[in-house]
XYZ file of C-alpha atoms in Angstrom:
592
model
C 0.000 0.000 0.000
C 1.361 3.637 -0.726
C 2.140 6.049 1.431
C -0.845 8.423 0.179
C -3.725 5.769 0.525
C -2.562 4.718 3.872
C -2.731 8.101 5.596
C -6.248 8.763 3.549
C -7.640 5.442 5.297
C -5.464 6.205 8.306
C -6.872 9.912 9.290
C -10.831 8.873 7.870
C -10.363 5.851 10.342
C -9.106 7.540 13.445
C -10.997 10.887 13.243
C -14.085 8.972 12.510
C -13.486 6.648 15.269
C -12.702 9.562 17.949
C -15.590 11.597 17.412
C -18.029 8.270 17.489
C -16.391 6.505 20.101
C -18.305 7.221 23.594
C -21.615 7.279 21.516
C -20.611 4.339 20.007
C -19.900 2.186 23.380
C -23.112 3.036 24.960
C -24.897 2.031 21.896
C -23.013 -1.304 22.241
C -22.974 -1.440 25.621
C -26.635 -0.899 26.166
C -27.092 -3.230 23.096
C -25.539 -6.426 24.263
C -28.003 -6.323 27.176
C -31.286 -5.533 24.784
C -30.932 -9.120 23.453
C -32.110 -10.158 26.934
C -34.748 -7.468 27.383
C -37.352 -10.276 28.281
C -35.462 -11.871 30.884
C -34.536 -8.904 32.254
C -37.964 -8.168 32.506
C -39.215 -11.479 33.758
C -36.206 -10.918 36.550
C -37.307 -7.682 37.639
C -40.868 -8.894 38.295
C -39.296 -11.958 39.592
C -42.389 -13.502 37.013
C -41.009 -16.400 34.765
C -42.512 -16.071 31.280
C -41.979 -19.837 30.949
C -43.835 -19.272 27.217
C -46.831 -18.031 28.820
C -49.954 -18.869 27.269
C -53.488 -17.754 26.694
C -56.679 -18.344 24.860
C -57.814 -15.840 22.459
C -61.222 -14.553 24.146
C -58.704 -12.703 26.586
C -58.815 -9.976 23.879
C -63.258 -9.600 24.262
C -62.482 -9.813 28.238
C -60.245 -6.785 27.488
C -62.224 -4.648 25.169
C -65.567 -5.060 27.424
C -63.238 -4.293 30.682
C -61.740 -0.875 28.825
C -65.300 -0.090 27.353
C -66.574 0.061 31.072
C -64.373 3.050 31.537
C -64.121 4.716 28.513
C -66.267 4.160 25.861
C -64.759 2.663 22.597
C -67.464 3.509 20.072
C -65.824 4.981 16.755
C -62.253 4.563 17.966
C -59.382 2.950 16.668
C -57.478 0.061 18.388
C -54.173 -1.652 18.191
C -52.657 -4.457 19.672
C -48.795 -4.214 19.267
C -47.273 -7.917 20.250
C -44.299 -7.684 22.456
C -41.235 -10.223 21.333
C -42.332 -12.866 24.388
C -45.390 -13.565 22.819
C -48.005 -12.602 25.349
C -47.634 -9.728 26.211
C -49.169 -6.380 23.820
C -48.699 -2.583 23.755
C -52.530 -1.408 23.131
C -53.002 1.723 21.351
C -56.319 3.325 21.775
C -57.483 6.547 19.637
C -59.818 9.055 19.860
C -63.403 8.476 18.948
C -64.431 10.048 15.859
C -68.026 9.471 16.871
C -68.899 13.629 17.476
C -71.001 12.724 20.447
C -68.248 10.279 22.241
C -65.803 12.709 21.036
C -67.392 15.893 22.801
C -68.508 13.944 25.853
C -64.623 13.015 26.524
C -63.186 16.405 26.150
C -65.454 17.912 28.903
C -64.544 15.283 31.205
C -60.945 15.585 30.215
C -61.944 19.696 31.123
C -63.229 18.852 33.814
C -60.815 16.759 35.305
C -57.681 18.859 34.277
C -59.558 21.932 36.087
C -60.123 19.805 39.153
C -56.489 18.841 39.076
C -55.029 21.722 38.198
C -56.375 23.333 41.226
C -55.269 20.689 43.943
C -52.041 21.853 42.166
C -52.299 25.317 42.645
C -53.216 24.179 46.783
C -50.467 22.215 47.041
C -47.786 24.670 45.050
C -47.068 21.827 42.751
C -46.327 21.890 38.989
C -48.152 19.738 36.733
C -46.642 16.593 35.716
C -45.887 15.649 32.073
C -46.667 12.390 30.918
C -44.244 9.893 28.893
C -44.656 8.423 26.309
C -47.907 6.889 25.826
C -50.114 9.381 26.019
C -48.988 10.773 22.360
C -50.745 14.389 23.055
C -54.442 13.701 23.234
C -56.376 12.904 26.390
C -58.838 10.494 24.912
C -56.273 8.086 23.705
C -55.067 5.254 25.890
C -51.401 3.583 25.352
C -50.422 0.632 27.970
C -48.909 -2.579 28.585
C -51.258 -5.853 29.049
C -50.197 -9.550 29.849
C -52.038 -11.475 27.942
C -51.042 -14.811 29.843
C -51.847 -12.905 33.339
C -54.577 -10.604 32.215
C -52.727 -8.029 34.296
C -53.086 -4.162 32.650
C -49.938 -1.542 33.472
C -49.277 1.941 32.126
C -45.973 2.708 30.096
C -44.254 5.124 32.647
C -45.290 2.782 35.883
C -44.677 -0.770 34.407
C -40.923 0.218 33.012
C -38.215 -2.297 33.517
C -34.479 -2.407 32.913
C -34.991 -4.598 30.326
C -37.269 -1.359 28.315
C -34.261 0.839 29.786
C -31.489 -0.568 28.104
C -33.215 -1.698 24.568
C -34.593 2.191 24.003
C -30.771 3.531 25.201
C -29.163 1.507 22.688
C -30.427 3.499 19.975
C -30.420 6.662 22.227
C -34.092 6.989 22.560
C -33.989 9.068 26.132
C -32.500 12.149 24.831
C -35.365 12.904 22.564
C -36.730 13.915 25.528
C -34.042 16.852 26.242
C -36.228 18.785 24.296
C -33.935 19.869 21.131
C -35.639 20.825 18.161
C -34.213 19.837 14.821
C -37.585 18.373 13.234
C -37.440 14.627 13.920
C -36.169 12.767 17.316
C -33.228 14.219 18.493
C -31.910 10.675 19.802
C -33.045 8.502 17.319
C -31.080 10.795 14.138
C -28.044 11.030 16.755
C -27.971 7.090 16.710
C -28.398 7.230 12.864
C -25.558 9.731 12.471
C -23.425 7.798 14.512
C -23.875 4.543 12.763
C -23.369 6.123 9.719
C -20.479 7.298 10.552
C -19.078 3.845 12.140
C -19.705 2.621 8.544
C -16.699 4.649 7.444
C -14.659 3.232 10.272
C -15.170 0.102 9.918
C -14.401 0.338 6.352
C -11.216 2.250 6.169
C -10.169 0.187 9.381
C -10.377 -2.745 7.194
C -8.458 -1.272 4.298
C -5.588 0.036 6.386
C -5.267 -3.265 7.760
C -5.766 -5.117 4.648
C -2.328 -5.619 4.082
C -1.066 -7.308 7.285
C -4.582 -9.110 8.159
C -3.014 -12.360 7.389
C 0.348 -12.275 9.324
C -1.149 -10.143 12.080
C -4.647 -12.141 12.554
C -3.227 -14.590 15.049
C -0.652 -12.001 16.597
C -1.690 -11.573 20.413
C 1.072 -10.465 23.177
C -0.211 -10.376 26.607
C 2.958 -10.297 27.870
C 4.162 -7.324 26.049
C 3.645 -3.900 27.360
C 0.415 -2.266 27.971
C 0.213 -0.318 24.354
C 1.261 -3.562 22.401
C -1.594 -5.113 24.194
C -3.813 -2.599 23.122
C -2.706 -2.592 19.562
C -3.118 -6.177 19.265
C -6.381 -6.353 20.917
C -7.967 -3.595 18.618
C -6.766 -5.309 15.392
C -7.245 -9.002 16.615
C -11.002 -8.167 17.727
C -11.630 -5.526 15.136
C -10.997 -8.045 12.415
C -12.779 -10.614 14.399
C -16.082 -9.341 14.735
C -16.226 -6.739 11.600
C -18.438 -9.000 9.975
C -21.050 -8.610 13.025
C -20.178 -4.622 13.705
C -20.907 -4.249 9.703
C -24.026 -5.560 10.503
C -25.050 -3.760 12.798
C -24.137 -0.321 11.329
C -25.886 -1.422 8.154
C -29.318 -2.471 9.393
C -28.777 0.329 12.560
C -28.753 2.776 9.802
C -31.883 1.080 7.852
C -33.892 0.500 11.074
C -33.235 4.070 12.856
C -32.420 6.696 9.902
C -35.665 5.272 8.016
C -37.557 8.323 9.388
C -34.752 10.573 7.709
C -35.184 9.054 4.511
C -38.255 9.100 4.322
C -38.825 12.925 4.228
C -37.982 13.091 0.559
C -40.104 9.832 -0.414
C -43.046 11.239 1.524
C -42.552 14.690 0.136
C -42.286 14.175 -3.620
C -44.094 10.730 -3.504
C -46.865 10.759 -1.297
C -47.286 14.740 -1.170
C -46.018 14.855 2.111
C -47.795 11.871 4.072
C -45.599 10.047 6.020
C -48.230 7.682 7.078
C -48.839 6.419 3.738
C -44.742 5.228 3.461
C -45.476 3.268 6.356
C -48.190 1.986 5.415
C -46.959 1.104 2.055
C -43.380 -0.654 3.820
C -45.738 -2.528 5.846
C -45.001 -1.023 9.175
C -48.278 -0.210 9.998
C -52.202 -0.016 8.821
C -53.290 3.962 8.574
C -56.500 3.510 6.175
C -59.077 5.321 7.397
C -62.398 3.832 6.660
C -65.644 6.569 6.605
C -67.219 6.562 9.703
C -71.017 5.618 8.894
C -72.670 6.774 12.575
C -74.875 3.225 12.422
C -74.072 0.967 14.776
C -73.122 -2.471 13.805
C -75.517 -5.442 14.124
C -73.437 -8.361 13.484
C -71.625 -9.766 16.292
C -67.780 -9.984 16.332
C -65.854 -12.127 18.494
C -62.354 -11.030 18.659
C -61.190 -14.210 20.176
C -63.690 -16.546 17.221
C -62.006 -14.347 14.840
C -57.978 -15.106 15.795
C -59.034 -18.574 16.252
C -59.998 -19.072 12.521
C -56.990 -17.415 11.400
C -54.291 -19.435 13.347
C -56.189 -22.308 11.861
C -56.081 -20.753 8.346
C -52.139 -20.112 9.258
C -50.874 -22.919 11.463
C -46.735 -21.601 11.357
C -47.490 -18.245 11.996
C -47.834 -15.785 14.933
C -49.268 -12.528 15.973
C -47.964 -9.425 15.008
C -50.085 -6.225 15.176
C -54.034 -6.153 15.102
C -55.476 -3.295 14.268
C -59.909 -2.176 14.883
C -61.084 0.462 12.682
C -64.197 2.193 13.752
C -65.103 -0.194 16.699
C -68.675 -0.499 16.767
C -69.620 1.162 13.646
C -70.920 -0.429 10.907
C -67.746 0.607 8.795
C -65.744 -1.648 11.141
C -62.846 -3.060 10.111
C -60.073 -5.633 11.473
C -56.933 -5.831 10.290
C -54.652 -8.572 11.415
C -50.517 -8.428 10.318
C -48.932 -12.252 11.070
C -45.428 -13.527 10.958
C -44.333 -16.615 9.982
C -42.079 -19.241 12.338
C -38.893 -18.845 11.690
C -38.607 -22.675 11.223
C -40.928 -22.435 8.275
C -40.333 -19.211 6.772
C -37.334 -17.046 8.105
C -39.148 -13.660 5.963
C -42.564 -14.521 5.722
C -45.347 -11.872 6.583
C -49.272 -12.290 6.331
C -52.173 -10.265 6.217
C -55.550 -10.036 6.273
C -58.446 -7.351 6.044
C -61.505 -8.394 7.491
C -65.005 -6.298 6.942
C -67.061 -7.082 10.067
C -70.474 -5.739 8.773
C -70.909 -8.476 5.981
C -68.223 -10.824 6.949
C -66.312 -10.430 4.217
C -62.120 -10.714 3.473
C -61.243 -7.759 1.843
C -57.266 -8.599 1.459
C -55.691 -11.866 2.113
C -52.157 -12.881 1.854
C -51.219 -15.929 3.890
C -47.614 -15.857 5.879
C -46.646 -19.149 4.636
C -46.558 -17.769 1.240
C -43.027 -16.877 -0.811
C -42.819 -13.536 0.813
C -42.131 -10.339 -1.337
C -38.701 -8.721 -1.960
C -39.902 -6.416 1.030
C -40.943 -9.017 3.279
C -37.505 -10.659 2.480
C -35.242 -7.148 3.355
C -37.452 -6.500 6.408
C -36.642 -10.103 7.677
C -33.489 -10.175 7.101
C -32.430 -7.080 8.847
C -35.074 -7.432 11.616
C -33.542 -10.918 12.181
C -30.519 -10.324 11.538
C -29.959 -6.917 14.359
C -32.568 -8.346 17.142
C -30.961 -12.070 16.785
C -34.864 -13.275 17.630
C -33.506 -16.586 16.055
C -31.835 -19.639 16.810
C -32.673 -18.940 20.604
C -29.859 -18.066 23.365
C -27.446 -19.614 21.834
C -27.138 -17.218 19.117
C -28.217 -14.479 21.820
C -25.161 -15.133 23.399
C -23.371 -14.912 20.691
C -24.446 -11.672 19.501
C -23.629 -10.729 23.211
C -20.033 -11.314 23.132
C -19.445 -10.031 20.304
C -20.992 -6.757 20.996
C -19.126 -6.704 25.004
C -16.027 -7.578 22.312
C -17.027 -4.313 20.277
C -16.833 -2.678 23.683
C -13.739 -3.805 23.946
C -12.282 -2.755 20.632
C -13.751 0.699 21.174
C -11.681 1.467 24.331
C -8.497 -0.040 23.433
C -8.962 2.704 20.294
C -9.092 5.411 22.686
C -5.771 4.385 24.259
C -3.826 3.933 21.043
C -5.099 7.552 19.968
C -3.825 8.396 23.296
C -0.859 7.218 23.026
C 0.171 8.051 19.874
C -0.752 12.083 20.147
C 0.958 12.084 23.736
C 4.104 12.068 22.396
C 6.896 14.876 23.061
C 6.910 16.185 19.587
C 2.893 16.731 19.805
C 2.764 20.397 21.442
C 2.164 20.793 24.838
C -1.201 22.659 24.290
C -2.499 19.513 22.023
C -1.175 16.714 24.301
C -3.470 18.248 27.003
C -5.985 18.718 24.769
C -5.644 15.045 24.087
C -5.191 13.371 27.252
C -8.689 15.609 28.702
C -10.623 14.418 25.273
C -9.553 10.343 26.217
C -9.992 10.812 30.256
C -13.294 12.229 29.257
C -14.279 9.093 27.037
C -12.963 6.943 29.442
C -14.715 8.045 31.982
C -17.968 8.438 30.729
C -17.581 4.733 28.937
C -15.984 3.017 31.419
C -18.606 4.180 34.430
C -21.287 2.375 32.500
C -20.323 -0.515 33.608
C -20.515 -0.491 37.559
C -23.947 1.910 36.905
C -25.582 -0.653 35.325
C -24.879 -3.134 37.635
C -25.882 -0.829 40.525
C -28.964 -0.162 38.911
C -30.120 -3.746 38.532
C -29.780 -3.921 42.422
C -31.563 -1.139 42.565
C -34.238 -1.851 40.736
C -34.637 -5.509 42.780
C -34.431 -3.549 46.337
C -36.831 -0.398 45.673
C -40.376 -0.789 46.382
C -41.912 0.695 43.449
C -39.868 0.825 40.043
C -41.338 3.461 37.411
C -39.795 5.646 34.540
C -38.709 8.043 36.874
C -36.890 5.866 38.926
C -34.912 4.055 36.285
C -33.847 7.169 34.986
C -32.801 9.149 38.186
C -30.882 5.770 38.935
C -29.394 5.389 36.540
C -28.036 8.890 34.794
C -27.349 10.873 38.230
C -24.986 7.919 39.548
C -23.557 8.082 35.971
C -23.003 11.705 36.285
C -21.589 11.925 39.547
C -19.379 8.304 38.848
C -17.833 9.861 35.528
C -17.197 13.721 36.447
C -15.353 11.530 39.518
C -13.079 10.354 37.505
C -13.094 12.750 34.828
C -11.616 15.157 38.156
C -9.325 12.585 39.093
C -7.197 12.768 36.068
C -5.603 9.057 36.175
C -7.038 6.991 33.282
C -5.008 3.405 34.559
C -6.883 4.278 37.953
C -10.052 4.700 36.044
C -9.807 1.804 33.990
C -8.942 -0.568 37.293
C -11.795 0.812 39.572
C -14.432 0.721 37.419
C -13.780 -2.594 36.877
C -13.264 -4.078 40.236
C -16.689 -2.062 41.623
C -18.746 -3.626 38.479
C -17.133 -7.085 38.652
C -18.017 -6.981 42.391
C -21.570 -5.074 41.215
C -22.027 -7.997 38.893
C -21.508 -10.925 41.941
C -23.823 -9.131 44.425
C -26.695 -9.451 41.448
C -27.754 -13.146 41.624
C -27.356 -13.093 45.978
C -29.251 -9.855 45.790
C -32.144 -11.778 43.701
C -31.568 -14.456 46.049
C -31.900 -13.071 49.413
C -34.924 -10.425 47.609
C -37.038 -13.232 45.994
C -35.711 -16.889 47.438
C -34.941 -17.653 43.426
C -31.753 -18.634 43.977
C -29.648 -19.762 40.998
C -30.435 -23.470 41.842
C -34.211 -22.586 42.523
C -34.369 -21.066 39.310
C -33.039 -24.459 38.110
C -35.516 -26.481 39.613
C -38.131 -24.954 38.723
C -37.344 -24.153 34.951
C -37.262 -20.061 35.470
C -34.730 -20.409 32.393
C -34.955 -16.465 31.726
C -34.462 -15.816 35.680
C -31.843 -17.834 35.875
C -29.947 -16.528 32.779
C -29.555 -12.993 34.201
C -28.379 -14.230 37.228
C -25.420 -16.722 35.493
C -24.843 -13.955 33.063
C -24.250 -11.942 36.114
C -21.903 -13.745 37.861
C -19.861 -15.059 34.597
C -19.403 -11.351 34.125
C -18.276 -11.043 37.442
C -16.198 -13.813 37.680
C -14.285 -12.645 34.375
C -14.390 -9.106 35.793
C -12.550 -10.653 38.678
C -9.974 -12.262 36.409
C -9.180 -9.574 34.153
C -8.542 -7.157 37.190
C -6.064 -9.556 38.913
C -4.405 -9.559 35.103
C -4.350 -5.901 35.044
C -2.899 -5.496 38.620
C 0.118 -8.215 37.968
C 0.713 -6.494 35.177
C 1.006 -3.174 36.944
C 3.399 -4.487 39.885
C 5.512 -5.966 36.793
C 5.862 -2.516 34.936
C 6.097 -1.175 38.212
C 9.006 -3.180 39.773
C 10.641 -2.564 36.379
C 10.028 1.077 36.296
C 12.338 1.220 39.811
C 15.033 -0.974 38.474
C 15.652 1.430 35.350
C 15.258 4.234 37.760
C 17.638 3.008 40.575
C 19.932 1.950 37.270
C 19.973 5.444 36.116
C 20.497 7.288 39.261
C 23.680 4.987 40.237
C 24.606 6.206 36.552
C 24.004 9.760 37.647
C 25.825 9.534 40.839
C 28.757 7.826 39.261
C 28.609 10.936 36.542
C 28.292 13.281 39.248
C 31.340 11.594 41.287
C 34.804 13.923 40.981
C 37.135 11.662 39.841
C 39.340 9.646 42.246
C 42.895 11.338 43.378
C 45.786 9.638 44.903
C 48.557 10.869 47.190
C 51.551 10.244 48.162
C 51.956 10.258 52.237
C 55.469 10.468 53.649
C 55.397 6.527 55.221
C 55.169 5.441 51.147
C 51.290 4.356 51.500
C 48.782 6.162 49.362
C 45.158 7.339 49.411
C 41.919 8.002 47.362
C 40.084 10.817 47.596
C-alpha cells in the first residue's frame, strides 16, 4: 500500500473513530443487554414467562373491561405484540363518533380543572406524561399480559430490560427537548452509525495488508500499548463481519424516518403515514365513519381462532380495529411466519365485520415479497430473535467484544498524540478528550450493575426511577473520575466495583425473591436464571481480568524502579569527581 492511501484510510479511520467513540460504546454497551430485554424483565418482576400462554377470548375480556371506563365507540385500536409472545402494547385513539368525542373532552376539562387546582393548593407543577399518552387525552397507550390478564401503564410498568433496549439506539435524549424536526436521539444514533460505517471500512483497508500475518498475533505479555494494539486489530478483524451488521441495518432500522422525508414529500405529497403503510409497518386507512351501529356480532377471540387455523406456522404481530362499533368496522390482522418455516414470511388479512367479508388476504406461509424478504433479514438479523440463546449469546459477546475494541482505540489515539513532539497545548488537549471518554464509557459498567440492584431492592420501580438511577450515579461516577485525572486508575476501579456489582446481582435476587440460581433451576425459570449466570460469569471474568491488570502493573512497576535506581547509580557515578591519589610520607597512598 502507498504512502498516500494509507494516511487517507489512516486519518478517515481515526478521526471517525474519535468523534463516534463514547456514543458508540453506549450504543453497544446498552445493546448487548437488549438481546435479553425479556429476561430482564421477567427478573425484575421476579415472574417467569416460561412461554406463557393464553386463549384468544382474553382480547373480548379486554375490550368489554376498557369499554366500562371509557367508551370505545368509533375509535381505533391496536394491539402491538411484544417479542415474548403474550404480552401487547394497546393503542387506543380518539373516537371520531362527534357525540363520544365531545362527551370526553369535557370530562378531560373537567378533570384537568379539578387537578389543576389541587395543584395550585399544594404549590405543585403539573406533571408531564411519557410516552404513551402521544398528546391527546382520549387516547389510551399501555402494557397488558395477555397470559396474566394483568393491565400496566408505560411510565409505571418500566423495567431495565425497556431501559437498556430504548438507550441503545439513544431513545432518552429525545426527551431533552432539542428541536431539529425529527427525534433528536433517534437521528443522533443514525448519524453515529453512519459514521461507524466509514470506520469500519477504512479500518479494514488500512489493515488489509497485514490481516493475514497479524490475525493470530496476540502479546499479553508485552507492554500495555502492544496489548492494546493487538487487541484492537485481533477483535476488530474478528467481529467486523457482526459490527458491519449492525451499522448497516442500525442505519436502515433508525435513519428510516430521515429518509423518508424526501419519499413522503415528492411521492406521497407529504404523508408520512402512507410510506409506512406502504413498507408494511403499519395499517393507517381510514375507513368513513357511517354513525350506524353495527348489528353483526364480532368475536375477537372466534375471529384469531380461525386465522391461526387458516395459518398454522405463523404468529401474531399487530391487530389493528377500525371504527369499533360502527358499521364501517374493520379488522386488520398483520402475522409472521415461524422462523422454522419461513425465516421472511409476513401475512395479512383485512376483514369487513359488517358483511363478513375478506377484503385482502395474503397468507404468511406464502413466498414472501422482496420487502418481506429485506425486512426479515435485517429485523432478524440486528434483534438475533432466532436460533434462541445460543445465538443471543453470541451476539452478546461479540458486541461486550465491540466494547472492547472501542476502548483499546481510545488508548492507542492516546498514546500516539501524547508524544513529546505533539505540542504541549495539544497533548493536554488530548489526554482531557480520552480521560473524558474513558470516563464516561468506562462508568457504565458499575452503573448498570448498581442499577439492577436497585431496581430488585426499591419498592416501586417506574420511569422516573430508572432514569434518576441510573443517569445521576452516571453523572456523579464519571465527572469523579473525569476530576481525578488518572485513566489506569479509572480503567482498574471501574472494573473491580462492576465485577463486584455484577456478583452481588444473583445473591441480591436471592436473598430479595428466594430464586436462587439453583431454585431457578428447579423450577425451569430459564430467563431468571440466565440474568443471574450472566451476572456472575461477568463477574467472575471481571474478577480475572482485574487480577491480570494489577500483575501487570506491579511488573511494569518493579521494572520502572530498576531502570530508575539503574539510572540514578549512573548519575551519581557521573556526578562523582574523579578519584585522586597521594603520596603520604610513610610510602602508603590514598583516594580521595
Amino acid at each position: 500500500m502507498n504512502l498516500r492511501r494509507y494516511n487517507i484510510y489512516f486519518n478517515t479511520h481515526t478521526i471517525s473513530g474519535i468523534i463516534i467513540c463514547a456514543i458508540l460504546y453506549v450504543i453497544f454497551f446498552a445493546g448487548s443487554f437488549s438481546f435479553f430485554k425479556n429476561e430482564i424483565n421477567a427478573w425484575q418482576k421476579n415472574e417467569s414467562d416460561k412461554g406463557g400462554t393464553y386463549r384468544n377470548l382474553v382480547f373480548d375480556h379486554l375490550l368489554d373491561s376498557i369499554n366500562q371506563v371509557k367508551e370505545l365507540k368509533g375509535r381505533d385500536i391496536a394491539f402491538y405484540m411484544q417479542h415474548n409472545g403474550h404480552a401487547s402494547y394497546v393503542n387506543i385513539g380518539a373516537s371520531q363518533d362527534t357525540i363520544v368525542a365531545n362527551k370526553a373532552k369535557l370530562i378531560a376539562a373537567q378533570k384537568t380543572k379539578g387537578i389543576t387546582k389541587d395543584s395550585e393548593a399544594k404549590g405543585e407543577k403539573k406533571k408531564k406524561r411519557g410516552r404513551g399518552r402521544r398528546g391527546a387525552e382520549d387516547s389510551m397507550y399501555f402494557s397488558y399480559d395477555l397470559a396474566t390478564k394483568k393491565p400496566s401503564d408505560y411510565g409505571d410498568g418500566y423495567t431495565m430490560g425497556e431501559f437498556l433496549y430504548r438507550l441503545h439506539f439513544l431513545a432518552p435524549l429525545n426527551q431533552i427537548g432539542i428541536n431539529i424536526g425529527r427525534p433528536f436521539g433517534y437521528t443522533l444514533a443514525g448519524l453515529v452509525s453512519f459514521i461507524f460505517l466509514f470506520a469500519l471500512i477504512s479500518g479494514l483497508m488500512l489493515h488489509w495488508d497485514k490481516i493475514k500475518s497479524n490475525f493470530f498475533v496476540f502479546r499479553p505479555g508485552n507492554k500495555w500499548k502492544t496489548v492494546w494494539t493487538d487487541m484492537h486489530t485481533a477483535l476488530g478483524v474478528i467481529g467486523f463481519p457482526y459490527q458491519f451488521m449492525y451499522a448497516l441495518t442500525g442505519i436502515v432500522l433508525i435513519v428510516n424516518s430521515v429518509l423518508i422525508i424526501p419519499f413522503s414529500k415528492y411521492l406521497y405529497d407529504g404523508k408520512e403515514d402512507e410510506v409506512y403503510a406502504a413498507l408494511g409497518y403499519n395499517d393507517n386507512t381510514k375507513y368513513t365513519y357511517l354513525y350506524e351501529p353495527l348489528t353483526t356480532g364480532f368475536k375477537m377471540g372466534n375471529f384469531l381462532d380461525k386465522l391461526e387455523e387458516k395459518w398454522p406456522n405463523s404468529h401474531m404481530n399487530r391487530i389493528f380495529i377500525k371504527n369499533y362499533g360502527d358499521r364501517s368496522m374493520h379488522v386488520v390482522a398483520l402475522y409472521d411466519a415461524n422462523i422454522d418455516k419461513n425465516f421472511a414470511g409476513s401475512g395479512r388479512i383485512v376483514y369487513r365485520v359488517a358483511d363478513n367479508k375478506i377484503l385482502f388476504e395474503k397468507s404468511a406461509a406464502d413466498n414472501g415479497t422482496y420487502l418481506d424478504y429485506v425486512k426479515g433479514f435485517i429485523y432478524r438479523l440486528h434483534l438475533a430473535d432466532f436460533g434462541g440463546y445460543p445465538i443471543k449469546i453470541i451476539y452478546f459477546v461479540l458486541g461486550i467484544m465491540g466494547c472492547f475494541v472501542i476502548i483499546s482505540g481510545i488508548l492507542i489515539w492516546l498514546v500516539a498524540r501524547g508524544k513529546n513532539n505533539i505540542p504541549k497545548r495539544k497533548r493536554i488537549f488530548n489526554f482531557w478528550a480520552a480521560n473524558v471518554f474513558m470516563a464516561a464509557c468506562l462508568t457504565m459498567f458499575p452503573v448498570t450493575a448498581a442499577a439492577f440492584i436497585a431496581v430488585k431492592l426499591a419498592t416501586k420501580v417506574d420511569q422516573p426511577f430508572v432514569f434518576h438511577v441510573y443517569f445521576y450515579s452516571w453523572l456523579a461516577l464519571g465527572i469523579f473520575y473525569v476530576i481525578r485525572r488518572n485513566i489506569g486508575k479509572t480503567n482498574r476501579e471501574t472494573l473491580l466495583l462492576g465485577s463486584i456489582l455484577a456478583l452481588a446481582i444473583p445473591i441480591v435476587n436471592g436473598v430479595k425473591t428466594g430464586n436462587w440460581v439453583w431454585v431457578s433451576y428447579r423450577s425451569g425459570a430459564n430467563d431468571i436464571l440466565l440474568v443471574d449466570l450472566l451476572w456472575l460469569s461477568i463477574g467472575i471474568i471481571g474478577l480475572l481480568i482485574f487480577r491480570k491488570m494489577l500483575q501487570s502493573a506491579k511488573k511494569e512497576n518493579s521494572s520502572a524502579k530498576q531502570v530508575t535506581s539503574t539510572e540514578a547509580d549512573s548519575d551519581i557515578k557521573k556526578a562523582s569527581p574523579p578519584k585522586r591519589t597521594f603520596a603520604l610520607k610513610n610510602n602508603s597512598t590514598t583516594e580521595v
